[in-house]
Coordinates of C-alpha atoms in Angstrom, one line a residue:
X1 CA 0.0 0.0 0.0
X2 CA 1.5 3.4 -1.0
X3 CA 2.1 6.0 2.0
X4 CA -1.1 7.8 3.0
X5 CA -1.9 11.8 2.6
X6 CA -3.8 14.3 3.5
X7 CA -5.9 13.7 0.6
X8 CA -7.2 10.4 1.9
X9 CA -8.6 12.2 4.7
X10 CA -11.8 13.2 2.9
X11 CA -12.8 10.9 0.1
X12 CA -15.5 8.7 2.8
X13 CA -17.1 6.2 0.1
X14 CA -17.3 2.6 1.0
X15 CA -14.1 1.4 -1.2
X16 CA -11.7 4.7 0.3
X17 CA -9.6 4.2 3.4
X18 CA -11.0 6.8 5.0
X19 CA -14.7 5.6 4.3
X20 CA -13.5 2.6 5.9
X21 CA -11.7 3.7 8.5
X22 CA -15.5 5.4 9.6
X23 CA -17.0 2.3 9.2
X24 CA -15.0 0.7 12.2
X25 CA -17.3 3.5 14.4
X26 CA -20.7 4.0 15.1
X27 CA -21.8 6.8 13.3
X28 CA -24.9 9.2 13.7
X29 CA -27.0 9.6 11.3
X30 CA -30.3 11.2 13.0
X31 CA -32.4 12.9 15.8
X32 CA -34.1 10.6 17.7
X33 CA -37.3 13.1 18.3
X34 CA -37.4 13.7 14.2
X35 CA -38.6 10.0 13.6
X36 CA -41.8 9.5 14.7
X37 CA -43.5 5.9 14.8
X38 CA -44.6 4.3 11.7
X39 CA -42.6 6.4 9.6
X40 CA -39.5 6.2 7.3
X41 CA -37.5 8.5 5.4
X42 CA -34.2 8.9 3.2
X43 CA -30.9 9.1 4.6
X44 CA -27.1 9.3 3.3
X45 CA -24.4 9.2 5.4
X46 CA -20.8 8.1 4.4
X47 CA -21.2 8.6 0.8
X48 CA -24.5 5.8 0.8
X49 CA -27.9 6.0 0.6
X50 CA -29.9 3.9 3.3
X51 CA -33.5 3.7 4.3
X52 CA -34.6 4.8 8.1
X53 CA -37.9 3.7 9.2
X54 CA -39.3 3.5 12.7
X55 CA -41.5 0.4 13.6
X56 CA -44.8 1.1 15.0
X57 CA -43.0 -0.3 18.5
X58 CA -40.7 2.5 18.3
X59 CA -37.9 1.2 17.3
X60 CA -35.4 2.4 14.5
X61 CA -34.5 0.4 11.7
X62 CA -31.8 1.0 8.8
X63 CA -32.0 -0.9 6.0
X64 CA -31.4 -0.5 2.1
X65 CA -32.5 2.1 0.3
X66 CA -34.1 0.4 -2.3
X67 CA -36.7 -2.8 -2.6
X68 CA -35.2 -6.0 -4.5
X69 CA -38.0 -6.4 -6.2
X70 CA -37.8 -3.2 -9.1
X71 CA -35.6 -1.0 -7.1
X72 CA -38.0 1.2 -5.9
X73 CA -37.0 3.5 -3.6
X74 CA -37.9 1.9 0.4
X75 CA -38.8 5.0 2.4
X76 CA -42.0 5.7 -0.1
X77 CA -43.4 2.8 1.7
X78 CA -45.6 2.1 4.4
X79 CA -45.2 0.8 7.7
X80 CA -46.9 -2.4 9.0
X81 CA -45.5 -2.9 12.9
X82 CA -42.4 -3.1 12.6
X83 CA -41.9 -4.0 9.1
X84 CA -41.4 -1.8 5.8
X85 CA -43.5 -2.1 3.0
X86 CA -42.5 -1.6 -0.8
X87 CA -44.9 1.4 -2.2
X88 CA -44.7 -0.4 -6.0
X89 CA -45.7 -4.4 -5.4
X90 CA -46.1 -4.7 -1.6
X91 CA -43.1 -6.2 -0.7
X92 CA -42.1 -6.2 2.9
X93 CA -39.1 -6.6 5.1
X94 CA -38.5 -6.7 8.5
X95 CA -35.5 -5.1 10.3
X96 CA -33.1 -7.4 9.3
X97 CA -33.6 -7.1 6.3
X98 CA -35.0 -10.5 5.3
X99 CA -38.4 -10.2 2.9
X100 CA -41.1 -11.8 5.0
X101 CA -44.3 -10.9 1.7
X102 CA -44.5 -10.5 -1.3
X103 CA -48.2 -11.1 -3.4
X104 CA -48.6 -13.8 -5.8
X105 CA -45.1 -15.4 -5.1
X106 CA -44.4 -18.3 -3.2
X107 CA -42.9 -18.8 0.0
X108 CA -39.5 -20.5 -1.2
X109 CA -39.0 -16.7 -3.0
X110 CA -39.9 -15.0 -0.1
X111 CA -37.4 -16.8 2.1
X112 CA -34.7 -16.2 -0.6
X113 CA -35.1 -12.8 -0.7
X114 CA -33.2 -10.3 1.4
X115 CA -31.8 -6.4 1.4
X116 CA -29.0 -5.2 3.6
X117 CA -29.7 -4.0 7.3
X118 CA -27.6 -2.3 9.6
X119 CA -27.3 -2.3 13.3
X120 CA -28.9 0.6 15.0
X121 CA -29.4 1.9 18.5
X122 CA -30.1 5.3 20.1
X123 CA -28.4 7.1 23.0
X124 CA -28.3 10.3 23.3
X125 CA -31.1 11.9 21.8
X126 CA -29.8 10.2 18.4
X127 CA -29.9 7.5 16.3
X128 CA -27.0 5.5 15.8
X129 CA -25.8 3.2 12.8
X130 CA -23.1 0.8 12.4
X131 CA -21.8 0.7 8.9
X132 CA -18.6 -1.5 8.9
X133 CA -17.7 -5.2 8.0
X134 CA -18.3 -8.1 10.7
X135 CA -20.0 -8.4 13.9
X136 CA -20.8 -4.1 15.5
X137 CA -18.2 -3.6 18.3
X138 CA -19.6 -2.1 21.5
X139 CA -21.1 1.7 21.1
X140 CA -18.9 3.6 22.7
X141 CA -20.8 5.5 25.7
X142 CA -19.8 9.1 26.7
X143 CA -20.2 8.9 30.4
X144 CA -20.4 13.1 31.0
X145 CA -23.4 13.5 28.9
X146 CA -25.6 10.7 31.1
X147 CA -25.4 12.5 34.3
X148 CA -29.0 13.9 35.5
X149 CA -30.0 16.6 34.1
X150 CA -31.6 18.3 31.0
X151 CA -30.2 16.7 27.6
X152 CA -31.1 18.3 24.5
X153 CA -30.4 18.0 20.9
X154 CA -29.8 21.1 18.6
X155 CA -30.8 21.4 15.2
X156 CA -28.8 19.3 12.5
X157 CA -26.9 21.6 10.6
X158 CA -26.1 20.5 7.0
X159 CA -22.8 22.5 5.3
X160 CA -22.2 21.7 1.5
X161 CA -18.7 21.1 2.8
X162 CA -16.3 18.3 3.1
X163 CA -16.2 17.0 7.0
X164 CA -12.7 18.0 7.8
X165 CA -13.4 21.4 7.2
X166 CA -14.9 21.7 10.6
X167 CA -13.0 19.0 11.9
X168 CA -9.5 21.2 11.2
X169 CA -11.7 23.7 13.0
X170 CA -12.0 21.3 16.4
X171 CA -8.8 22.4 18.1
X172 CA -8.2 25.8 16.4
X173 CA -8.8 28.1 19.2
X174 CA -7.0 31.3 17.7
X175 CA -9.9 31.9 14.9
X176 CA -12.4 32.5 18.0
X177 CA -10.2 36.3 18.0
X178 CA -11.4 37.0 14.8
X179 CA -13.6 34.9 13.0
X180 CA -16.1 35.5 16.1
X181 CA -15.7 39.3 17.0
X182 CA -19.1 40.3 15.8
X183 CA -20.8 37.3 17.4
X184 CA -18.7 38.5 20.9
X185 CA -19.7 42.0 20.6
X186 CA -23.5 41.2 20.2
X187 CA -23.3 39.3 23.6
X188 CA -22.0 42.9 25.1
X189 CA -18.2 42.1 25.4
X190 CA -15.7 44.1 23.7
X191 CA -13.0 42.8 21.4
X192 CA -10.1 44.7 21.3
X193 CA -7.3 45.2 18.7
X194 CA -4.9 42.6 20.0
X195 CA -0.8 42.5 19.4
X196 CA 0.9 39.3 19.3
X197 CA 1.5 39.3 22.7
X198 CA -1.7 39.5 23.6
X199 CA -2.5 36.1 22.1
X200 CA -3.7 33.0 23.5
X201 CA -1.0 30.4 24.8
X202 CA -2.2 27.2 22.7
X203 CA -0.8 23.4 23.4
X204 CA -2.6 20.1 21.7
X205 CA -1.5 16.3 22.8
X206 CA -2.7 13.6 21.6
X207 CA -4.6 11.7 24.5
X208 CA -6.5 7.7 24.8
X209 CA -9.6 9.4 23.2
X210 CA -7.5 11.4 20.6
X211 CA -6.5 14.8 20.9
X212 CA -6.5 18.0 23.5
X213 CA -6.4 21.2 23.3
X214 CA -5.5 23.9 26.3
X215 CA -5.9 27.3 25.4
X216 CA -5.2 29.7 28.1
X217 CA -4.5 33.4 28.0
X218 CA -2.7 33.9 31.6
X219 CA -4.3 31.6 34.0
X220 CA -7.7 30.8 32.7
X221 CA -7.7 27.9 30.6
X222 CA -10.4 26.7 28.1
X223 CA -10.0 22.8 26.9
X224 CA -11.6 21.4 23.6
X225 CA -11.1 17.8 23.1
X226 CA -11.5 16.0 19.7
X227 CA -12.9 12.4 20.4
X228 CA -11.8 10.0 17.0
X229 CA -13.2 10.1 14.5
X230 CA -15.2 13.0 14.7
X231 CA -16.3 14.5 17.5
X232 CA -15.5 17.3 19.7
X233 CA -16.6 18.2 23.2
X234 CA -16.5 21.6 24.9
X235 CA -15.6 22.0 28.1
X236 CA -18.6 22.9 30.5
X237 CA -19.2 26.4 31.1
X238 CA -21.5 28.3 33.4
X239 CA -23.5 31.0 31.4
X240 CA -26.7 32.3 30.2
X241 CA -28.5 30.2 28.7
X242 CA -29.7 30.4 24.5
X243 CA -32.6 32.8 24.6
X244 CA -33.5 36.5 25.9
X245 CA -31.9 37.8 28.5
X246 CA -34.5 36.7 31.0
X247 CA -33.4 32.7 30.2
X248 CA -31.4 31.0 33.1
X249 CA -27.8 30.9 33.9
X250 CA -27.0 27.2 34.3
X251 CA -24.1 24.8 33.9
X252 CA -23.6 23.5 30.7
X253 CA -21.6 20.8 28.6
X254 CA -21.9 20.5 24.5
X255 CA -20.7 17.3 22.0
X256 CA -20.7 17.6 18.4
X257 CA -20.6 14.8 16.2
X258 CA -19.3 16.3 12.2
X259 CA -20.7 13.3 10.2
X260 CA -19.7 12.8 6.2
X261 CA -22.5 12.9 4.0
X262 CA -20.6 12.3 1.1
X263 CA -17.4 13.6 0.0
X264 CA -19.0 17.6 -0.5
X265 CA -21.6 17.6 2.5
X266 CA -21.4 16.6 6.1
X267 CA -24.1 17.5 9.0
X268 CA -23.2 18.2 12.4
X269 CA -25.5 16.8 15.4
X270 CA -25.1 18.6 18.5
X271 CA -26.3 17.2 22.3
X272 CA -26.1 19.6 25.0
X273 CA -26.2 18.7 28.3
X274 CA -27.7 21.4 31.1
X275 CA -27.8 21.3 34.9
X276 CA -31.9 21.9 34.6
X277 CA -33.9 19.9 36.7
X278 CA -38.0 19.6 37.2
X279 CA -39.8 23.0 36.7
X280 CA -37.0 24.8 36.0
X281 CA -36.2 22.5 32.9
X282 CA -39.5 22.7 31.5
X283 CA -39.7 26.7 32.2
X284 CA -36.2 26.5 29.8
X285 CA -37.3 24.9 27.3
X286 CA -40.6 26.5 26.9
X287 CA -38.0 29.8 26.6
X288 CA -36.1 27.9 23.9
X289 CA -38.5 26.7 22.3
X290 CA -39.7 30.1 21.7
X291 CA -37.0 31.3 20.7
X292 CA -36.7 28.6 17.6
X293 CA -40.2 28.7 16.8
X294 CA -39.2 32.5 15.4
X295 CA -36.6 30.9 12.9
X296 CA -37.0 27.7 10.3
X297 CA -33.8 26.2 11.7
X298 CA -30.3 27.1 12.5
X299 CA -28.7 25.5 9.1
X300 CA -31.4 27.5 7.2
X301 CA -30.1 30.6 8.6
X302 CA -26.6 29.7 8.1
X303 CA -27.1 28.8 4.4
X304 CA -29.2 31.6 3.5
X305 CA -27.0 34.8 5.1
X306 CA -23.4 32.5 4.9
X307 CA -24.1 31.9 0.8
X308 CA -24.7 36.0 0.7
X309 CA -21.6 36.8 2.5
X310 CA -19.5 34.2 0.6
X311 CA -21.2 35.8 -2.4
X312 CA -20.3 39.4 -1.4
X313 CA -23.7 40.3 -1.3
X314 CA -23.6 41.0 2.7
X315 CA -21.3 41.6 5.2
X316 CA -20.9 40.2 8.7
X317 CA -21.1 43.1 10.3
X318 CA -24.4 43.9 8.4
X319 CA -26.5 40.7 9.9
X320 CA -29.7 41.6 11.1
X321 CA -29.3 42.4 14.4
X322 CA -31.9 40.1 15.9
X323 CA -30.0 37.2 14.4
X324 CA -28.8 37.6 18.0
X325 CA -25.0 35.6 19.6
X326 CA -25.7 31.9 18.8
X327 CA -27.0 32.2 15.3
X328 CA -24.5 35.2 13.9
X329 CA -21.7 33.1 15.9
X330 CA -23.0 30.2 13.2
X331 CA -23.2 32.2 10.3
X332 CA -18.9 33.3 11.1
X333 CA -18.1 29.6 11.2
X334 CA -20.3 29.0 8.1
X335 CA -18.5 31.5 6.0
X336 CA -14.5 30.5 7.2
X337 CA -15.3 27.0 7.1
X338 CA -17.2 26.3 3.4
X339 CA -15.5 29.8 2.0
X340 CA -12.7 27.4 2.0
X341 CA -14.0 25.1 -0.9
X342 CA -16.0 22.1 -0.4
X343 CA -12.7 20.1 -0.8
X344 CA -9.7 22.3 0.1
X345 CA -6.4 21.6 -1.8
X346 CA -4.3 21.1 1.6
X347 CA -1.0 20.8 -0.6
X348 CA -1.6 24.7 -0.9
X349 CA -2.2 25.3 2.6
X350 CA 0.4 27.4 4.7
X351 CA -0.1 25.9 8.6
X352 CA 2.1 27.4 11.4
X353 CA 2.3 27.2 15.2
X354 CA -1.1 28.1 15.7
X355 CA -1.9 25.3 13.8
X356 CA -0.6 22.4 15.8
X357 CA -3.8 21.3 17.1
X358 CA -5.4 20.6 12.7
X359 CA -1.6 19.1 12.3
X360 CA -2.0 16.9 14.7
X361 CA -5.1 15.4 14.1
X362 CA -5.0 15.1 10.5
X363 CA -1.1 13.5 11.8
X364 CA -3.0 11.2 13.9
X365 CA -6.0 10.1 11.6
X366 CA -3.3 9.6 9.0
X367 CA -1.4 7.3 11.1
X368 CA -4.8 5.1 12.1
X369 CA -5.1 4.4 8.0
X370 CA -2.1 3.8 7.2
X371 CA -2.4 0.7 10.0
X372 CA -5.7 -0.1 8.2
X373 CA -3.9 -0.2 4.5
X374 CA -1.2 -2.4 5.9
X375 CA -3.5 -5.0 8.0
X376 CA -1.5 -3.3 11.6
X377 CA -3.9 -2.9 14.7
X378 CA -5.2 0.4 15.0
X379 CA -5.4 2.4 18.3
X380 CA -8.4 1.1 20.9
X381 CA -10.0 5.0 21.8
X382 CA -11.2 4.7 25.2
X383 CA -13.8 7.8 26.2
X384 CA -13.0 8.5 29.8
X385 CA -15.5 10.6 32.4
X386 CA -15.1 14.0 33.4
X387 CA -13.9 15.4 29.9
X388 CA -16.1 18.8 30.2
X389 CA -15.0 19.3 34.2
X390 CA -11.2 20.0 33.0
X391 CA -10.8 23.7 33.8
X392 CA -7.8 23.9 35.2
X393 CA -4.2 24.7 33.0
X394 CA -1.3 22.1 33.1
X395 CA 2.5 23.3 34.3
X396 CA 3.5 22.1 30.7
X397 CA 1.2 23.9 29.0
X398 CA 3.1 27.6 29.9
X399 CA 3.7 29.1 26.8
X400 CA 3.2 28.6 22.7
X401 CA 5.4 25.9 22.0
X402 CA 7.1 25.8 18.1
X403 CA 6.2 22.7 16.3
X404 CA 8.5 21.1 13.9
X405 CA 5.9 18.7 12.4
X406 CA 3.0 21.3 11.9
X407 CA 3.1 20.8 7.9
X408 CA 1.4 18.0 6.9
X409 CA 1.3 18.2 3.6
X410 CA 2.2 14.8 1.5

């Protein structure tokens, strides 16, 4: 096998290296509270199409997208218990997969007769596929976002991107400065014009679950940890909560899960966990609710003012101002990450020290393929507890540290 690059980090079809270095994960592919009983719908994820349904038990099923009988598409279908019925001829399947009817043949067909199925569980407000070859390995839990408390899922946001974008994006704490400073000033801080002096300190290692970041300017310390393959957790902060001024100030702990779509596209699901019990969780979320219920959803707004800022048509600056923190700070991310392209030429790219933290994940998922290419074990990621209570700095983490293996190009 020749030597992996950085441009095998984004091709995510089933016959790439990095589509199949996915496949040895559970992957998210939905919001739980989206699929309702006796319902199906569409999905790709990972470059492939699958079908989603939901028995009428409540339980999620993924299965092929099309029927075997004329290749009609699955999720036009009906639902009978917890089977899915073919719209054209009436065929149906049950969650494995295996045709259990079809009218008019017999039942020697029948039993012959079976479509791909997946495993699929949901934790987390999510539903969760396994993709890969073989029997599913364990799900890995994430122990800090099943304490008590009030877990809620955000709005999928769907970026006409490649994944990596955002992931390069995981550790970079320096682009908060500046990609950010309207967002910050619309939640009443002030930015300032900041020398080099004035920047943060910046350290990224690579960990058992993958990679950390410490950003710190003097000694208050923010972490952002990057879970392999794709996800990254913030540390938990305490804060007002999303909403008009009059919403709660509560603790508060996010996860982000940046999931391929295919090669150009990716969506991000996003769980946030809040220290909201009893009344006061349901007097938040009939504030946040609210709040929503005045936009379509958070991608929509991202598209629609990020495609007229890449487009020159708008400025930052110029947003509406009732776009309001959260949204504007989405529409700032939208316009750095897919202004880039929807598949970056990295060999172009120009990375320095602030860049360590993008260098060494790309280093580190480069590494884990290469083992795949050549048959080696790949690294076990273990997800410990107590990921969003890190607030404190580390000694070794004093000062910017030069990096002599920042480029990655190859």
């Amino acid at each position: 096998m020749n030597k992996v690059t950085v441009d095998d980090l984004v091709r995510v079809g089933p016959d790439t290296l990095g589509g199949r270095y996915l496949r040895t994960f559970w992957t998210p592919v939905y919001r739980s509270e989206d699929l309702e009983a006796g319902t199906s719908t569409p999905i790709r994820i990972l470059g492939e199409d699958f079908t989603l349904y939901r028995g009428d038990s409540g339980k999620a099923y993924i299965v092929a997208p099309r029927c075997a009988h004329r290749l009609t598409r699955l999720h036009t279908g009906q639902i009978h218990g917890d089977k899915i019925a073919c719209l054209y001829h009436g065929w149906q399947y049950d969650g494995t997969g295996q045709c259990t009817f079809q009218p008019g043949e017999d039942e020697r067909f029948t039993r012959n007769t079976k479509i791909a199925a997946y495993p699929t569980e949901e934790y987390l407000g999510l539903i969760w596929g396994y993709f890969g070859e073989g029997e599913a390995p364990p799900m890995r839990r994430l122990p800090d976002f099943e304490r008590p408390g009030l877990l809620t899922t955000a709005l999928p946001e769907y970026w006409p991107c490649n994944f990596f974008n955002r992931i390069d994006n995981a550790p970079d704490g320096m682009h908060v400065l500046f990609t950010h400073q309207e967002s910050t000033k619309r939640d009443a801080k002030v930015v300032s014009q900041m020398s080099f002096d004035q920047l943060p300190a910046m350290q990224s290692v690579e960990t058992g679950f993958g990679v950390e970041t410490e950003i710190r300017f003097g000694a208050k310390a923010s972490y952002f940890q990057f879970i392999m393959p794709f996800t990254n957790i913030l540390s938990a902060t305490v804060g007002r909560l999303e909403g008009p001024p009059e919403a709660p100030r509560a603790w508060r702990a996010e996860a982000h899960f940046r999931v391929p779509v295919d090669d150009d596209h990716f969506v991000s699901f996003g769980i946030v966990l809040i220290d909201l019990h009893g009344e006061e969780a349901n007097a938040y979320l009939q504030i946040r609710n609210t709040e929503r219920a005045k936009m379509s959803d958070s991608a929509g707004v991202a598209d629609a003012y990020g495609q007229d800022v890449l487009a020159g048509q708008l400025r930052i600056a110029d947003l509406d101002a009732s776009l309001g923190t959260r949204y504007t700070f989405q529409v700032e991310d939208y316009v750095a990450m897919v202004g880039q392209s929807a598949i970056p030429d990295r060999k172009q790219e120009r990375l320095g020290r602030a860049d360590q933290g993008t260098a060494l994940i790309r280093r580190v998922w480069m590494r884990e393929m290469q083992a795949l290419a050549d048959g080696q074990p790949m690294k076990k990621w273990e997800i410990p507890a107590g990921l969003v209570d890190k607030t404190q700095p580390q000694p070794s983490f004093a000062k910017v540290r030069k990096s002599e293996e920042v480029v990655t190009q190859g």
